[in-house]
Coordinates of C-alpha atoms and ligand atoms in Angstrom, one line a residue:
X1 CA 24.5 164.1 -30.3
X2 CA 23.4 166.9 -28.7
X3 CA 24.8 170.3 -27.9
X4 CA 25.5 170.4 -23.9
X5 CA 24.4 173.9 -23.2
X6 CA 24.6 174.4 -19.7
X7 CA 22.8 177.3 -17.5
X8 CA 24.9 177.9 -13.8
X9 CA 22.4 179.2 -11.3
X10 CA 24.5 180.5 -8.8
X11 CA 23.7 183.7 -6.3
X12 CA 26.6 184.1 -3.6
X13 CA 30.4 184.7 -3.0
X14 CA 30.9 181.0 -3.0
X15 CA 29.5 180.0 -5.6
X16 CA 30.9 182.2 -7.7
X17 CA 34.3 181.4 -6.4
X18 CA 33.2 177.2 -6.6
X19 CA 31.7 177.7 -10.1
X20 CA 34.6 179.4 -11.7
X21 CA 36.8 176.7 -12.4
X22 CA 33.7 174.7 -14.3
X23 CA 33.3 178.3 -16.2
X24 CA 36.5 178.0 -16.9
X25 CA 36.8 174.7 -17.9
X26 CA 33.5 175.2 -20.1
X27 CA 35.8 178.1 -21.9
X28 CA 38.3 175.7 -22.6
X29 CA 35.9 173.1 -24.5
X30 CA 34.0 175.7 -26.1
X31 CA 30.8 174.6 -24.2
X32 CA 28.2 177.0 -24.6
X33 CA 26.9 178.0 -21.6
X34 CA 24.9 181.2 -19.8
X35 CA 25.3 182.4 -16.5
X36 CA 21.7 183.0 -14.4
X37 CA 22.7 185.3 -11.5
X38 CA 19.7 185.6 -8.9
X39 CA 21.2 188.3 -7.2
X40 CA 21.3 187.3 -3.7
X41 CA 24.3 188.9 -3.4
X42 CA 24.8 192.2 -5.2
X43 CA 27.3 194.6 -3.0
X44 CA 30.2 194.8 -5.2
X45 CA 33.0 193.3 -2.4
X46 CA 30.6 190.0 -2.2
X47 CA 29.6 190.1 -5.9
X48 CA 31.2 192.3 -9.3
X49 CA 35.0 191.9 -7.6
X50 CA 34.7 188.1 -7.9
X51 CA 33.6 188.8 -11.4
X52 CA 36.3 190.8 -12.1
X53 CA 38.9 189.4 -10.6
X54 CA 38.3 185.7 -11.8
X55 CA 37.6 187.0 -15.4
X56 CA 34.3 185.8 -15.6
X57 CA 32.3 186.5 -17.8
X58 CA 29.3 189.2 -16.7
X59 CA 26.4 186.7 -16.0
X60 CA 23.7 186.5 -18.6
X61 CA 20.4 187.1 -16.2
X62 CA 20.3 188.6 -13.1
X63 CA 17.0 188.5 -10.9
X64 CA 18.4 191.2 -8.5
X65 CA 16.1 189.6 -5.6
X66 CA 18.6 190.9 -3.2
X67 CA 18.0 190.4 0.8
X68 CA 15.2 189.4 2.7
X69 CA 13.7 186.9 4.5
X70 CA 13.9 183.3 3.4
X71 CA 10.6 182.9 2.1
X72 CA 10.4 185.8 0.0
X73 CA 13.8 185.7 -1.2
X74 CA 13.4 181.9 -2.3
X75 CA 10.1 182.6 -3.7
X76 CA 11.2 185.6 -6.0
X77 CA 14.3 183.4 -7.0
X78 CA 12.2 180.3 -8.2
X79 CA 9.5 182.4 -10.0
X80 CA 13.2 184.0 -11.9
X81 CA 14.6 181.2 -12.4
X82 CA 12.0 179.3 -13.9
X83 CA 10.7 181.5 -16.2
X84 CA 14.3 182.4 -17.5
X85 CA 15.7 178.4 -18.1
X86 CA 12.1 178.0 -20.2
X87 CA 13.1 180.9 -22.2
X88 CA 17.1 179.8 -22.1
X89 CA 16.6 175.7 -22.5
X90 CA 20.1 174.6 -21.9
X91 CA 20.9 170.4 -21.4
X92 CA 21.6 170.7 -18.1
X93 CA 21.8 173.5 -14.8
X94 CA 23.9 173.5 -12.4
X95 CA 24.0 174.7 -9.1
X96 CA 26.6 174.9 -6.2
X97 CA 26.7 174.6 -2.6
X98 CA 24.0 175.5 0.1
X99 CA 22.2 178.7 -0.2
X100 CA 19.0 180.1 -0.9
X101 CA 20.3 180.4 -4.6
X102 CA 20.5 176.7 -5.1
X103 CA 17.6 175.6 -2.9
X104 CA 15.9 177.7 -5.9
X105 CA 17.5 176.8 -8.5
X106 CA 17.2 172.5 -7.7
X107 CA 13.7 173.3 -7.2
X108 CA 12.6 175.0 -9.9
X109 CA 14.2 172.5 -11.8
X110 CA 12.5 169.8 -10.5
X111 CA 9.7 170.7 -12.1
X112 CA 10.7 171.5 -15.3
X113 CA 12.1 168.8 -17.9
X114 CA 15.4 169.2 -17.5
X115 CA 18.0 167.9 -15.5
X116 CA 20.2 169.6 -12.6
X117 CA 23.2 169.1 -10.9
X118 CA 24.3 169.7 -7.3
X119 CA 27.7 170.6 -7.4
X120 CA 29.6 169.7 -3.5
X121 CA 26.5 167.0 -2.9
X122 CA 26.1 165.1 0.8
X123 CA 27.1 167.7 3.0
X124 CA 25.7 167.4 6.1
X125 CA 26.1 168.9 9.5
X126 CA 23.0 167.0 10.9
X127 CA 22.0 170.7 12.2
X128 CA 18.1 170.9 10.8
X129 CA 18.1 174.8 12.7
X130 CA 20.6 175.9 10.3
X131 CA 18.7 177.1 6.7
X132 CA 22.1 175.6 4.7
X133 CA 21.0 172.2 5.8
X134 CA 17.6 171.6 4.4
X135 CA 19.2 173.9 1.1
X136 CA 21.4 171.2 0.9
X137 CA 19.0 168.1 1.9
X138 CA 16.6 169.4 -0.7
X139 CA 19.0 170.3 -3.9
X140 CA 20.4 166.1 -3.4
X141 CA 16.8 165.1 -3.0
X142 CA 15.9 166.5 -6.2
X143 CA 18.9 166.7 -8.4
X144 CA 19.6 164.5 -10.9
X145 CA 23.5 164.8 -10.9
X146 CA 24.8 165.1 -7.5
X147 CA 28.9 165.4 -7.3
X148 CA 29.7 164.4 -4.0
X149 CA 33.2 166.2 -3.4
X150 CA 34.3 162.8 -1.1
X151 CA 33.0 159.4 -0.3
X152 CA 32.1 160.7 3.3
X153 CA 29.7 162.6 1.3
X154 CA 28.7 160.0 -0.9
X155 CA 27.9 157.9 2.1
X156 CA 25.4 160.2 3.4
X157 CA 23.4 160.1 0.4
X158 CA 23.3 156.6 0.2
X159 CA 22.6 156.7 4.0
X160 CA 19.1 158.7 2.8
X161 CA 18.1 156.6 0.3
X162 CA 20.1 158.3 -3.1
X163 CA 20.9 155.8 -5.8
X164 CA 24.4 154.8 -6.3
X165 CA 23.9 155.7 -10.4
X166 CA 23.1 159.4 -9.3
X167 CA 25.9 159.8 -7.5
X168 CA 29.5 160.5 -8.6
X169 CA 32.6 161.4 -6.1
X170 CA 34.4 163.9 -7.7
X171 CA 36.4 166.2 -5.3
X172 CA 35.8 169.9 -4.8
X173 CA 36.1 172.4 -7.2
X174 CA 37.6 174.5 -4.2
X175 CA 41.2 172.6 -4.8
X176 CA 40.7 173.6 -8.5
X177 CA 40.1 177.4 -7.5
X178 CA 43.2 177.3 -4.8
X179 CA 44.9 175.8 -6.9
X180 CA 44.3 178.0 -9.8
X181 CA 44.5 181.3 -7.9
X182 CA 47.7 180.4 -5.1
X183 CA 50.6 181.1 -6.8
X184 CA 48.5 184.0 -8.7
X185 CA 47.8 185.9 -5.2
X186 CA 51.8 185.2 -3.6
X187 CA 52.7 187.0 -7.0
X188 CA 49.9 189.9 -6.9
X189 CA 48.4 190.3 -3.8
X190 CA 49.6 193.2 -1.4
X191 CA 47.6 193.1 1.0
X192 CA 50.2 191.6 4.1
X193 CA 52.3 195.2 3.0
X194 CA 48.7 197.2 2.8
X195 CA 47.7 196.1 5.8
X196 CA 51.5 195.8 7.6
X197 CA 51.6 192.5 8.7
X198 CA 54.2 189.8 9.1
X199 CA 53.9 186.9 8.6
X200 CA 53.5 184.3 11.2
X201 CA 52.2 187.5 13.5
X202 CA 48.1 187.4 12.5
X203 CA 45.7 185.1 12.4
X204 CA 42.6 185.3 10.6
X205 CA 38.9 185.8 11.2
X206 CA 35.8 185.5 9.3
X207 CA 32.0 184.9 10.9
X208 CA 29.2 185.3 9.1
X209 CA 27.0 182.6 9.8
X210 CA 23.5 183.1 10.9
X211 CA 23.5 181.1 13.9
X212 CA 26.3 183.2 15.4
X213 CA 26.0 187.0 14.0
X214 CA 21.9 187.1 14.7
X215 CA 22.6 185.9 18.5
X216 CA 24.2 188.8 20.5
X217 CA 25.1 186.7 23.0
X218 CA 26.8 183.6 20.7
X219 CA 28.5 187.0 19.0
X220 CA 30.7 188.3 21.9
X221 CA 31.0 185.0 23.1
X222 CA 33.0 184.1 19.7
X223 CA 34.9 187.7 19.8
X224 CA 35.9 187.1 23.0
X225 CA 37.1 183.7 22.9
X226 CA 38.9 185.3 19.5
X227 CA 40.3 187.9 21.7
X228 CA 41.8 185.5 24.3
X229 CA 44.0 184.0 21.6
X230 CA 45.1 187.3 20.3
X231 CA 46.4 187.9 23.5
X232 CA 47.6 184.7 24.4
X233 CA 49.4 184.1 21.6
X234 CA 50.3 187.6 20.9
X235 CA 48.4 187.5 17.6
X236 CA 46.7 190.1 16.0
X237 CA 43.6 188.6 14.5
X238 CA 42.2 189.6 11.0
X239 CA 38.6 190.2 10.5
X240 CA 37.5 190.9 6.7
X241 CA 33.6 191.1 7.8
X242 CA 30.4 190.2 5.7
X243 CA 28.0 192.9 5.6
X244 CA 25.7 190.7 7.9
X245 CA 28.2 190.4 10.5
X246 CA 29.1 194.7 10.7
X247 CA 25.1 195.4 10.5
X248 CA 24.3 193.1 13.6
X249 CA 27.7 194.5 15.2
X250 CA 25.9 197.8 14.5
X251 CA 22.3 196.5 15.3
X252 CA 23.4 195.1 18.9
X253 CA 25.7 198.0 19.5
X254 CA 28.9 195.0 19.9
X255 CA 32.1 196.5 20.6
X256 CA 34.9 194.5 18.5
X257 CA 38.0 194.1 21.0
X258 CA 41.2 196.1 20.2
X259 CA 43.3 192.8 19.2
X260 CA 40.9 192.1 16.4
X261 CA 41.2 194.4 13.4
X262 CA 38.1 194.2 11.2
X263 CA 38.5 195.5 7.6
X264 CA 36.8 195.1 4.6
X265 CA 35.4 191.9 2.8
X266 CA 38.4 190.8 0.7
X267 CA 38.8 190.1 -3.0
X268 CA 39.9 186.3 -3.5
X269 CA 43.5 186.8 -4.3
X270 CA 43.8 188.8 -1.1
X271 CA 41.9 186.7 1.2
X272 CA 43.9 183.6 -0.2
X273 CA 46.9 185.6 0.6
X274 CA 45.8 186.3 3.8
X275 CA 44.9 183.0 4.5
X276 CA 48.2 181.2 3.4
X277 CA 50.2 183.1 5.6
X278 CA 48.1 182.6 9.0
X279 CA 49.4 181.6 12.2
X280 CA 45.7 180.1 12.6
X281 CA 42.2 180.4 10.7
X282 CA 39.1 181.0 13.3
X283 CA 36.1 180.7 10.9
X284 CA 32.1 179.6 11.0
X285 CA 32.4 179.6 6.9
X286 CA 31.8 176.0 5.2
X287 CA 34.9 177.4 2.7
X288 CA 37.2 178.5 4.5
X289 CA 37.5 175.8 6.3
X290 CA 38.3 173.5 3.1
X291 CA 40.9 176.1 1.8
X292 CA 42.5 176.2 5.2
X293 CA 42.8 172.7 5.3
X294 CA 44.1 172.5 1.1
X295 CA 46.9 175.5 2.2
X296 CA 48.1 173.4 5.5
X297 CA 47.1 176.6 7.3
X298 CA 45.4 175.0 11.3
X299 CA 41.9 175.8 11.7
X300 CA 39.8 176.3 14.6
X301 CA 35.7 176.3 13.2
X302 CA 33.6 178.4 15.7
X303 CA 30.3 176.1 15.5
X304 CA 28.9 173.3 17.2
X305 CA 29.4 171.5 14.0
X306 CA 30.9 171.1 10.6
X307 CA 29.8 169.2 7.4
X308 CA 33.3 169.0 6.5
X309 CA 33.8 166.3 8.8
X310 CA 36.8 165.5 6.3
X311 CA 39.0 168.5 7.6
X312 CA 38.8 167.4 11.6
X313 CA 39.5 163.1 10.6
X314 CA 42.8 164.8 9.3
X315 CA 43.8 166.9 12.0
X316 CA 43.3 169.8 10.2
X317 CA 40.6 171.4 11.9
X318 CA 38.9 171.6 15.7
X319 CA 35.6 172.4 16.3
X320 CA 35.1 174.5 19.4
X321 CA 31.6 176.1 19.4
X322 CA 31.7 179.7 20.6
X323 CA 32.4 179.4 24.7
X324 CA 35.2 181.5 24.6
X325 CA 37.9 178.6 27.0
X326 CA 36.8 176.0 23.9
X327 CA 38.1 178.5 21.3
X328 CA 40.9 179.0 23.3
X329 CA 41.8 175.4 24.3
X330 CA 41.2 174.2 20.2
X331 CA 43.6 176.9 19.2
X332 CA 46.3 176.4 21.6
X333 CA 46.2 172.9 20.3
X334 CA 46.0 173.9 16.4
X335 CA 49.0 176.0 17.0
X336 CA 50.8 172.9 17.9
X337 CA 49.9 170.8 15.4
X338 CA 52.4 169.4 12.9
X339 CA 51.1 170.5 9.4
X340 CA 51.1 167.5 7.5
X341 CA 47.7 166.6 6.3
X342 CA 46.8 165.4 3.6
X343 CA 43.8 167.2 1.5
X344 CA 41.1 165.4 1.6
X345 CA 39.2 167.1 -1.3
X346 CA 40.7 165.7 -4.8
X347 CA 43.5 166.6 -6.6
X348 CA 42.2 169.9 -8.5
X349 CA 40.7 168.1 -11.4
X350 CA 37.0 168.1 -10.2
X351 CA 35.8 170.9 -12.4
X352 CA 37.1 168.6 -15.9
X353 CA 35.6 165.5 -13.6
X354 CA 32.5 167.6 -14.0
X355 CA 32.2 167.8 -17.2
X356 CA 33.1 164.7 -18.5
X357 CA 30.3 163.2 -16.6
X358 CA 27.9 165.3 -17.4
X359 CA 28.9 165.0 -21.5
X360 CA 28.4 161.1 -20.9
X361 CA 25.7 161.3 -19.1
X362 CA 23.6 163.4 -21.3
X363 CA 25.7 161.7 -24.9
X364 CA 26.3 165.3 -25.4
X365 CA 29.1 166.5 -27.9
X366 CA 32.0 168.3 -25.8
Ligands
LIG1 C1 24.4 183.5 2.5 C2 24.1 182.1 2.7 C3 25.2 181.4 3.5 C4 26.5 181.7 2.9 C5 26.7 183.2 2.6 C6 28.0 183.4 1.9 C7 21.7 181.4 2.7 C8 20.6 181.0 3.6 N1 22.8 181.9 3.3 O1 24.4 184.1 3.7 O2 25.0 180.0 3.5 O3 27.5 181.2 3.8 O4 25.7 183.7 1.9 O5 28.6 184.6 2.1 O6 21.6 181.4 1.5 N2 24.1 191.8 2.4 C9 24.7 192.9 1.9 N3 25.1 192.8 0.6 C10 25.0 191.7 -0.1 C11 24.3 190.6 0.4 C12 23.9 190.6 1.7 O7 24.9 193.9 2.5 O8 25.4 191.7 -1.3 C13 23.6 191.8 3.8 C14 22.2 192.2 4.0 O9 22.1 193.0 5.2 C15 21.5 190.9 4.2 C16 22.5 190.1 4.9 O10 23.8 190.5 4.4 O11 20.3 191.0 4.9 C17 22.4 188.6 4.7 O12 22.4 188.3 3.3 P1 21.8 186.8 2.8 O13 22.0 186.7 1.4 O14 20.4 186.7 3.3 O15 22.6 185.8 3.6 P2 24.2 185.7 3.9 O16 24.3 186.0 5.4 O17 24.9 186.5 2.9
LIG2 N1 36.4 184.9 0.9 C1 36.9 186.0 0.2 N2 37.0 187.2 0.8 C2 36.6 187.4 2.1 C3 36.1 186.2 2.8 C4 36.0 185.0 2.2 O1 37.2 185.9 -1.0 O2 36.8 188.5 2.7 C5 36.2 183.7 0.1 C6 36.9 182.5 0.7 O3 38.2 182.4 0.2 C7 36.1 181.3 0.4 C8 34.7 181.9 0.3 O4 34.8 183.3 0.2 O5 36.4 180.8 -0.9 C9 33.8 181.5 1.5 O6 32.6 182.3 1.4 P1 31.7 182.5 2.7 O7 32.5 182.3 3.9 O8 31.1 183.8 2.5 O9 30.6 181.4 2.5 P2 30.5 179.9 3.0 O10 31.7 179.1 2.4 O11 30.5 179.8 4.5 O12 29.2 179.4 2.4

């Protein structure tokens, strides 16, 4: 029997959001663990709150490789990571998700003797233009573990040639962090009184995604189609923006229309407040789509395409692009909708899922 020292390689908002509940869970068993942050991420609203607010412990390593453009950013991250896991040597890494962070950290693995897993595995949005995508092709293609939140998900990797015994369907650990942190916001979170809203008055906006924010044009297309509904449904539309999204607002001199009020990036148990008590979630994010569809809140995902093709087969989610009379049309009929779905992402155990596999995998003492 062997120790099962893990090392989470994680880099973003997400991930730290995703990885929590494992931390959490590793706390529980007294797993031994380190955290290796690479420091994508590093503004305090998208980085130390999280931290904070989730109790997590301050992460062991950071790499502090900050922004930049892919290649130099992955680069720095895999040179980082690997030289930190050779001095670290846990059992096992893992990673979450689909950013630059974990297209590093599955790599750099890859070549070392030790194993990794992808947390959220066979996502796919069939989108090769979007830098997510090939994150995520790569990190299944080379991961050793790869927990594949649905069978959907589990498909596609079969679809591409995975083996069966590398795969194992576990849920999302995003069930396990609503779960966790729902009751915990209604109870502390302020933020409808802070930022006077009633509820079933707002709806709420986030876009962030490359593909939209970095093309002007796609970017007031989305606010205005955003801006019909506001008016239309006499909503007033909540924008907590990513840094990315205010300096191309600056960059392209945009002009955000009166009915949508941007404010600051959110902590979670304000933004989970926020989002449980929406008329309607517009959103390019990967995340918020899953938690609008796990809180029964209707959702209406401003891309071409989604790789949680889960949240639209239950009627909890439209996809309407950015042309403004799509966004309109899908959230005219979200509004409607009879909130009954049923979540397709597991029952909030995935995190203890997690672990159990990976202690049997690797006959490690938990
Ligand atoms: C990254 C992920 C995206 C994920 C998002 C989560 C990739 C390719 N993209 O996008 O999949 O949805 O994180 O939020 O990995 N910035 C700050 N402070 C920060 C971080 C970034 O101001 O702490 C600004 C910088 O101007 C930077 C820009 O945001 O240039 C983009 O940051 P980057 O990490 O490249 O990608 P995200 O857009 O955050
Ligand atoms: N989120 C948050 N505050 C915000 C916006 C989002 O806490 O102001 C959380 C949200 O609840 C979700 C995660 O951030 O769990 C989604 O991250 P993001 O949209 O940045 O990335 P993606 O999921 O698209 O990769």
């Amino acid at each position: 029997m062997i120790d099962l020292k893990i090392t989470f390689v994680l880099g973003t908002r997400p991930e730290i959001i995703k990885l929590a509940p494992v931390i959490r869970c590793c706390d529980r068993r007294d797993i031994p663990y380190s955290i290796l942050h690479t420091g994508q991420h590093y503004s305090d609203a998208l980085d130390t709150v999280f931290f904070d607010q989730l109790e997590l412990p301050a992460p062991d390593y950071n790499l502090e490789v900050g922004s930049g453009r892919h290649g130099k950013q992955t680069a720095a991250m895999l040179a980082g990571i690997e030289e930190i896991i050779l001095e670290d040597k846990p059992a096992v890494v893992l990673v979450q998700g689909d950013t630059n962070s974990v297209l590093a950290g599955a790599l750099a693995l890859s070549k070392l003797d030790i194993p990794v897993g992808h947390i959220e595995a066979g996502l796919r949005s069939f989108d090769r233009d979007m830098p997510e995508e090939t994150n995520r092709v790569v990190a299944d293609h080379v991961g050793d573990y790869l927990f594949a939140p649905t069978e959907h998900s589990q498909e596609y990797l079969r679809d591409e040639g995975i083996d069966d015994d590398r795969i194992y369907v576990t849920g999302n650990t995003i069930v396990d962090a609503v779960h966790q942190h729902r009751e915990l916001a209604a109870e502390k979170s302020t933020i409808l009184q802070d930022l006077a809203l009633q509820t079933t008055e707002f709806g709420l906006l986030t876009a962030h995604r490359a593909e939209n924010v970095d093309d002007p044009e796609r970017f007031e297309n989305l606010l205005e189609g955003v801006r019909r509904v506001a008016v239309t449904h006499d909503l007033e539309l909540i924008y907590p923006i990513h840094p990315r999204a205010q300096d191309r607002l600056d960059e392209f001199n945009i002009a955000v229309p009166d009915k949508i009020r941007v404010v600051d990036p959110q902590d979670y148990l304000d933004f989970l407040q926020l989002e449980a008590n929406a008329e309607l979630v517009l959103t390019d994010s990967g995340g918020v789509q899953e938690e609008a569809c796990i809180l029964r809140v209707p959702c209406v995902t401003l891309r071409d395409n989604t790789e949680r093709p889960e949240t639209l087969e239950v009627g909890a989610n439209q996809l309407a692009g950015t042309e403004p009379e799509r966004i309109a049309a899908s959230s005219k009929q979200m509004l409607m909708t009879q909130q009954e779905w049923t979540n397709p992402f597991g029952n909030g155990s995935t995190a203890e899922q997690i672990l159990e596999i990976l202690g049997k995998e690797t006959e490690a003492h938990l």
